[in-house]
GROMACS .gro file of N, CA and C in nm:
model
  315
    1MET      N    1  -2.966   4.016   0.106
    1MET     CA    2  -2.963   3.907  -0.010
    1MET      C    3  -2.829   3.914  -0.077
    2PHE      N    4  -2.769   4.042  -0.100
    2PHE     CA    5  -2.649   4.047  -0.180
    2PHE      C    6  -2.525   3.993  -0.086
    3LYS      N    7  -2.521   4.006   0.052
    3LYS     CA    8  -2.420   3.946   0.130
    3LYS      C    9  -2.429   3.818   0.118
    4ARG      N   10  -2.529   3.737   0.117
    4ARG     CA   11  -2.545   3.595   0.104
    4ARG      C   12  -2.477   3.554  -0.036
    5ILE      N   13  -2.489   3.617  -0.124
    5ILE     CA   14  -2.446   3.566  -0.282
    5ILE      C   15  -2.297   3.588  -0.262
    6ILE      N   16  -2.248   3.693  -0.212
    6ILE     CA   17  -2.071   3.713  -0.155
    6ILE      C   18  -2.035   3.610  -0.095
    7ILE      N   19  -2.095   3.575   0.035
    7ILE     CA   20  -2.059   3.461   0.104
    7ILE      C   21  -2.051   3.347   0.027
    8LEU      N   22  -2.163   3.292  -0.051
    8LEU     CA   23  -2.168   3.166  -0.119
    8LEU      C   24  -2.063   3.182  -0.223
    9GLY      N   25  -2.021   3.278  -0.286
    9GLY     CA   26  -1.948   3.281  -0.396
    9GLY      C   27  -1.810   3.251  -0.351
   10VAL      N   28  -1.769   3.317  -0.231
   10VAL     CA   29  -1.636   3.296  -0.167
   10VAL      C   30  -1.608   3.174  -0.102
   11LEU      N   31  -1.730   3.117  -0.051
   11LEU     CA   32  -1.711   2.974  -0.011
   11LEU      C   33  -1.687   2.873  -0.118
   12SER      N   34  -1.743   2.905  -0.257
   12SER     CA   35  -1.738   2.821  -0.345
   12SER      C   36  -1.609   2.827  -0.415
   13LEU      N   37  -1.542   2.945  -0.405
   13LEU     CA   38  -1.414   2.961  -0.468
   13LEU      C   39  -1.315   2.875  -0.375
   14VAL      N   40  -1.339   2.896  -0.237
   14VAL     CA   41  -1.246   2.811  -0.156
   14VAL      C   42  -1.256   2.647  -0.173
   15LEU      N   43  -1.374   2.611  -0.187
   15LEU     CA   44  -1.404   2.478  -0.204
   15LEU      C   45  -1.337   2.433  -0.333
   16ILE      N   46  -1.356   2.486  -0.436
   16ILE     CA   47  -1.286   2.448  -0.575
   16ILE      C   48  -1.122   2.450  -0.569
   17ALA      N   49  -1.066   2.549  -0.494
   17ALA     CA   50  -0.948   2.561  -0.459
   17ALA      C   51  -0.884   2.451  -0.392
   18LEU      N   52  -0.975   2.406  -0.287
   18LEU     CA   53  -0.930   2.290  -0.225
   18LEU      C   54  -0.932   2.165  -0.311
   19VAL      N   55  -1.030   2.134  -0.379
   19VAL     CA   56  -1.032   2.020  -0.469
   19VAL      C   57  -0.949   2.014  -0.584
   20LEU      N   58  -0.902   2.108  -0.619
   20LEU     CA   59  -0.793   2.138  -0.731
   20LEU      C   60  -0.651   2.093  -0.661
   21LEU      N   61  -0.653   2.144  -0.518
   21LEU     CA   62  -0.521   2.134  -0.463
   21LEU      C   63  -0.506   1.979  -0.438
   22ARG      N   64  -0.610   1.922  -0.387
   22ARG     CA   65  -0.605   1.786  -0.356
   22ARG      C   66  -0.590   1.671  -0.466
   23SER      N   67  -0.648   1.729  -0.590
   23SER     CA   68  -0.623   1.636  -0.708
   23SER      C   69  -0.475   1.628  -0.754
   24HIS      N   70  -0.395   1.751  -0.748
   24HIS     CA   71  -0.286   1.764  -0.770
   24HIS      C   72  -0.152   1.729  -0.669
   25THR      N   73  -0.200   1.685  -0.575
   25THR     CA   74  -0.112   1.646  -0.464
   25THR      C   75  -0.091   1.490  -0.489
   26ALA      N   76   0.028   1.428  -0.507
   26ALA     CA   77   0.065   1.278  -0.504
   26ALA      C   78   0.066   1.238  -0.383
   27ALA      N   79   0.021   1.118  -0.376
   27ALA     CA   80   0.035   1.036  -0.259
   27ALA      C   81   0.170   0.973  -0.233
   28PRO      N   82   0.222   0.952  -0.105
   28PRO     CA   83   0.343   0.913  -0.098
   28PRO      C   84   0.354   0.765  -0.115
   29VAL      N   85   0.452   0.717  -0.210
   29VAL     CA   86   0.444   0.576  -0.277
   29VAL      C   87   0.535   0.494  -0.161
   30ASN      N   88   0.651   0.564  -0.136
   30ASN     CA   89   0.754   0.478  -0.048
   30ASN      C   90   0.727   0.480   0.109
   31ASN      N   91   0.737   0.362   0.152
   31ASN     CA   92   0.706   0.353   0.324
   31ASN      C   93   0.851   0.366   0.379
   32PRO      N   94   0.856   0.446   0.485
   32PRO     CA   95   0.996   0.466   0.527
   32PRO      C   96   1.039   0.341   0.600
   33ASN      N   97   0.957   0.229   0.629
   33ASN     CA   98   1.004   0.127   0.712
   33ASN      C   99   1.017   0.003   0.620
   34THR      N  100   1.050   0.024   0.502
   34THR     CA  101   1.070  -0.071   0.391
   34THR      C  102   1.239  -0.106   0.397
   35LYS      N  103   1.277  -0.204   0.353
   35LYS     CA  104   1.407  -0.255   0.367
   35LYS      C  105   1.451  -0.235   0.204
   36SER      N  106   1.536  -0.126   0.166
   36SER     CA  107   1.566  -0.091   0.030
   36SER      C  108   1.693  -0.026   0.031
   37ASN      N  109   1.771  -0.068  -0.099
   37ASN     CA  110   1.870   0.027  -0.113
   37ASN      C  111   1.889   0.060  -0.265
   38ASP      N  112   1.989   0.144  -0.318
   38ASP     CA  113   1.961   0.189  -0.449
   38ASP      C  114   2.029   0.078  -0.556
   39THR      N  115   2.098  -0.038  -0.485
   39THR     CA  116   2.159  -0.139  -0.597
   39THR      C  117   2.020  -0.242  -0.605
   40SER      N  118   1.938  -0.262  -0.528
   40SER     CA  119   1.839  -0.359  -0.560
   40SER      C  120   1.732  -0.298  -0.647
   41GLU      N  121   1.672  -0.410  -0.721
   41GLU     CA  122   1.546  -0.350  -0.813
   41GLU      C  123   1.443  -0.360  -0.723
   42TYR      N  124   1.431  -0.418  -0.610
   42TYR     CA  125   1.310  -0.434  -0.564
   42TYR      C  126   1.290  -0.362  -0.409
   43THR      N  127   1.196  -0.307  -0.375
   43THR     CA  128   1.180  -0.278  -0.235
   43THR      C  129   1.113  -0.404  -0.150
   44THR      N  130   1.160  -0.450  -0.045
   44THR     CA  131   1.114  -0.559   0.053
   44THR      C  132   1.052  -0.508   0.170
   45VAL      N  133   0.907  -0.571   0.196
   45VAL     CA  134   0.885  -0.532   0.333
   45VAL      C  135   0.816  -0.687   0.377
   46GLU      N  136   0.845  -0.686   0.492
   46GLU     CA  137   0.803  -0.812   0.583
   46GLU      C  138   0.673  -0.820   0.631
   47TYR      N  139   0.599  -0.913   0.631
   47TYR     CA  140   0.445  -0.920   0.678
   47TYR      C  141   0.434  -1.065   0.765
   48LYS      N  142   0.343  -1.047   0.852
   48LYS     CA  143   0.315  -1.190   0.918
   48LYS      C  144   0.194  -1.227   0.885
   49ILE      N  145   0.179  -1.348   0.837
   49ILE     CA  146   0.043  -1.402   0.780
   49ILE      C  147  -0.040  -1.399   0.901
   50SER      N  148  -0.135  -1.338   0.897
   50SER     CA  149  -0.273  -1.341   1.000
   50SER      C  150  -0.405  -1.436   0.955
   51GLU      N  151  -0.415  -1.456   0.823
   51GLU     CA  152  -0.536  -1.532   0.804
   51GLU      C  153  -0.516  -1.595   0.647
   52ILE      N  154  -0.560  -1.706   0.626
   52ILE     CA  155  -0.571  -1.765   0.487
   52ILE      C  156  -0.708  -1.802   0.457
   53LYS      N  157  -0.752  -1.771   0.347
   53LYS     CA  158  -0.906  -1.807   0.314
   53LYS      C  159  -0.868  -1.845   0.164
   54GLY      N  160  -0.896  -1.960   0.136
   54GLY     CA  161  -0.869  -2.013  -0.008
   54GLY      C  162  -0.763  -1.973  -0.049
   55ASN      N  163  -0.719  -1.922  -0.158
   55ASN     CA  164  -0.596  -1.888  -0.210
   55ASN      C  165  -0.554  -1.739  -0.176
   56GLN      N  166  -0.613  -1.686  -0.072
   56GLN     CA  167  -0.589  -1.565  -0.061
   56GLN      C  168  -0.512  -1.534   0.096
   57TYR      N  169  -0.416  -1.460   0.077
   57TYR     CA  170  -0.335  -1.466   0.217
   57TYR      C  171  -0.342  -1.320   0.279
   58TYR      N  172  -0.356  -1.321   0.386
   58TYR     CA  173  -0.376  -1.193   0.467
   58TYR      C  174  -0.252  -1.162   0.572
   59GLY      N  175  -0.192  -1.044   0.557
   59GLY     CA  176  -0.067  -1.035   0.630
   59GLY      C  177  -0.052  -0.877   0.689
   60THR      N  178   0.015  -0.873   0.810
   60THR     CA  179   0.042  -0.740   0.847
   60THR      C  180   0.183  -0.716   0.881
   61SER      N  181   0.213  -0.585   0.866
   61SER     CA  182   0.358  -0.557   0.911
   61SER      C  183   0.366  -0.510   1.032
   62ASN      N  184   0.508  -0.465   1.084
   62ASN     CA  185   0.507  -0.442   1.201
   62ASN      C  186   0.452  -0.289   1.235
   63ASP      N  187   0.450  -0.205   1.133
   63ASP     CA  188   0.391  -0.070   1.131
   63ASP      C  189   0.248  -0.091   1.124
   64GLY      N  190   0.166  -0.199   1.104
   64GLY     CA  191   0.016  -0.215   1.092
   64GLY      C  192  -0.036  -0.192   0.968
   65THR      N  193   0.053  -0.185   0.872
   65THR     CA  194  -0.003  -0.168   0.697
   65THR      C  195  -0.058  -0.313   0.695
   66GLY      N  196  -0.147  -0.356   0.606
   66GLY     CA  197  -0.183  -0.478   0.571
   66GLY      C  198  -0.163  -0.504   0.456
   67ILE      N  199  -0.162  -0.649   0.381
   67ILE     CA  200  -0.152  -0.669   0.269
   67ILE      C  201  -0.256  -0.782   0.218
   68ILE      N  202  -0.285  -0.819   0.115
   68ILE     CA  203  -0.354  -0.938   0.059
   68ILE      C  204  -0.292  -0.976  -0.080
   69PHE      N  205  -0.256  -1.111  -0.065
   69PHE     CA  206  -0.224  -1.145  -0.219
   69PHE      C  207  -0.251  -1.281  -0.239
   70SER      N  208  -0.236  -1.343  -0.362
   70SER     CA  209  -0.282  -1.480  -0.389
   70SER      C  210  -0.175  -1.573  -0.402
   71THR      N  211  -0.212  -1.690  -0.431
   71THR     CA  212  -0.113  -1.804  -0.433
   71THR      C  213  -0.020  -1.760  -0.551
   72GLU      N  214  -0.063  -1.710  -0.664
   72GLU     CA  215  -0.011  -1.680  -0.801
   72GLU      C  216   0.137  -1.598  -0.774
   73ASN      N  217   0.159  -1.528  -0.650
   73ASN     CA  218   0.261  -1.433  -0.610
   73ASN      C  219   0.351  -1.509  -0.527
   74ILE      N  220   0.343  -1.614  -0.512
   74ILE     CA  221   0.423  -1.707  -0.402
   74ILE      C  222   0.553  -1.785  -0.485
   75VAL      N  223   0.658  -1.750  -0.464
   75VAL     CA  224   0.762  -1.822  -0.538
   75VAL      C  225   0.840  -1.924  -0.470
   76SER      N  226   0.805  -1.937  -0.346
   76SER     CA  227   0.880  -2.027  -0.239
   76SER      C  228   0.834  -2.151  -0.246
   77ASP      N  229   0.879  -2.263  -0.254
   77ASP     CA  230   0.864  -2.405  -0.230
   77ASP      C  231   0.807  -2.454  -0.117
   78LYS      N  232   0.828  -2.360   0.006
   78LYS     CA  233   0.784  -2.405   0.138
   78LYS      C  234   0.621  -2.352   0.136
   79GLU      N  235   0.559  -2.423   0.215
   79GLU     CA  236   0.402  -2.384   0.225
   79GLU      C  237   0.399  -2.287   0.340
   80ILE      N  238   0.328  -2.194   0.306
   80ILE     CA  239   0.307  -2.055   0.407
   80ILE      C  240   0.177  -2.088   0.482
   81GLU      N  241   0.182  -2.081   0.620
   81GLU     CA  242   0.084  -2.099   0.706
   81GLU      C  243   0.056  -1.981   0.797
   82VAL      N  244  -0.044  -1.967   0.860
   82VAL     CA  245  -0.071  -1.863   0.982
   82VAL      C  246   0.032  -1.845   1.035
   83ASP      N  247   0.095  -1.726   1.097
   83ASP     CA  248   0.192  -1.685   1.188
   83ASP      C  249   0.312  -1.691   1.130
   84ASP      N  250   0.344  -1.741   0.980
   84ASP     CA  251   0.457  -1.735   0.930
   84ASP      C  252   0.511  -1.586   0.888
   85ILE      N  253   0.626  -1.551   0.876
   85ILE     CA  254   0.696  -1.438   0.809
   85ILE      C  255   0.710  -1.453   0.634
   86VAL      N  256   0.685  -1.360   0.602
   86VAL     CA  257   0.695  -1.370   0.443
   86VAL      C  258   0.766  -1.238   0.407
   87ILE      N  259   0.824  -1.223   0.311
   87ILE     CA  260   0.921  -1.107   0.234
   87ILE      C  261   0.847  -1.091   0.101
   88CYS      N  262   0.785  -0.966   0.107
   88CYS     CA  263   0.707  -0.931  -0.017
   88CYS      C  264   0.810  -0.835  -0.079
   89TYR      N  265   0.802  -0.857  -0.193
   89TYR     CA  266   0.907  -0.779  -0.302
   89TYR      C  267   0.827  -0.686  -0.420
   90PHE      N  268   0.858  -0.574  -0.383
   90PHE     CA  269   0.779  -0.469  -0.461
   90PHE      C  270   0.847  -0.406  -0.578
   91GLU      N  271   0.806  -0.365  -0.675
   91GLU     CA  272   0.873  -0.259  -0.784
   91GLU      C  273   0.926  -0.148  -0.706
   92LYS      N  274   1.033  -0.091  -0.728
   92LYS     CA  275   1.071   0.045  -0.685
   92LYS      C  276   0.974   0.136  -0.726
   93GLY      N  277   0.945   0.224  -0.632
   93GLY     CA  278   0.859   0.349  -0.697
   93GLY      C  279   0.722   0.297  -0.676
   94ASN      N  280   0.666   0.176  -0.679
   94ASN     CA  281   0.539   0.132  -0.683
   94ASN      C  282   0.489   0.040  -0.591
   95LEU      N  283   0.505   0.109  -0.460
   95LEU     CA  284   0.478   0.009  -0.356
   95LEU      C  285   0.331  -0.042  -0.354
   96GLY      N  286   0.230   0.027  -0.386
   96GLY     CA  287   0.100  -0.003  -0.351
   96GLY      C  288   0.049  -0.094  -0.474
   97LYS      N  289   0.088  -0.091  -0.598
   97LYS     CA  290   0.066  -0.210  -0.672
   97LYS      C  291   0.149  -0.272  -0.762
   98GLY      N  292   0.280  -0.272  -0.701
   98GLY     CA  293   0.381  -0.339  -0.770
   98GLY      C  294   0.438  -0.462  -0.695
   99LEU      N  295   0.362  -0.556  -0.643
   99LEU     CA  296   0.380  -0.665  -0.578
   99LEU      C  297   0.442  -0.761  -0.703
  100VAL      N  298   0.550  -0.825  -0.669
  100VAL     CA  299   0.624  -0.892  -0.788
  100VAL      C  300   0.609  -1.018  -0.743
  101LYS      N  301   0.670  -1.051  -0.606
  101LYS     CA  302   0.700  -1.219  -0.556
  101LYS      C  303   0.686  -1.198  -0.408
  102VAL      N  304   0.639  -1.309  -0.343
  102VAL     CA  305   0.649  -1.337  -0.205
  102VAL      C  306   0.712  -1.444  -0.192
  103LYS      N  307   0.811  -1.448  -0.082
  103LYS     CA  308   0.903  -1.566  -0.006
  103LYS      C  309   0.881  -1.594   0.120
  104LYS      N  310   0.879  -1.719   0.169
  104LYS     CA  311   0.871  -1.733   0.298
  104LYS      C  312   0.999  -1.694   0.362
  105LYS      N  313   1.020  -1.635   0.478
  105LYS     CA  314   1.133  -1.608   0.541
  105LYS      C  315   1.206  -1.750   0.616
   0.00000   0.00000   0.00000
């Protein structure tokens, strides 16, 4: 019985250590396939529009990552249709949630 308590305690400590390690590890923000330079204030990624539902646009990049954006982000005068290529502008260092604008290529 004493051995089981020791094993349970050691396994609990390992689990706690893994949880703490995971919570302190930052997820990568930058995508290496993005076009960016230090003089620009935005990071840009090209997406191919795969589907349009109402005012929601769904797109996929060359590396397989997807995006969903609404018409409020579009600054282009040209109408965007399925299979069009768009350029999405993100805030530098905030690729996941920093969508600023979308233009048709």
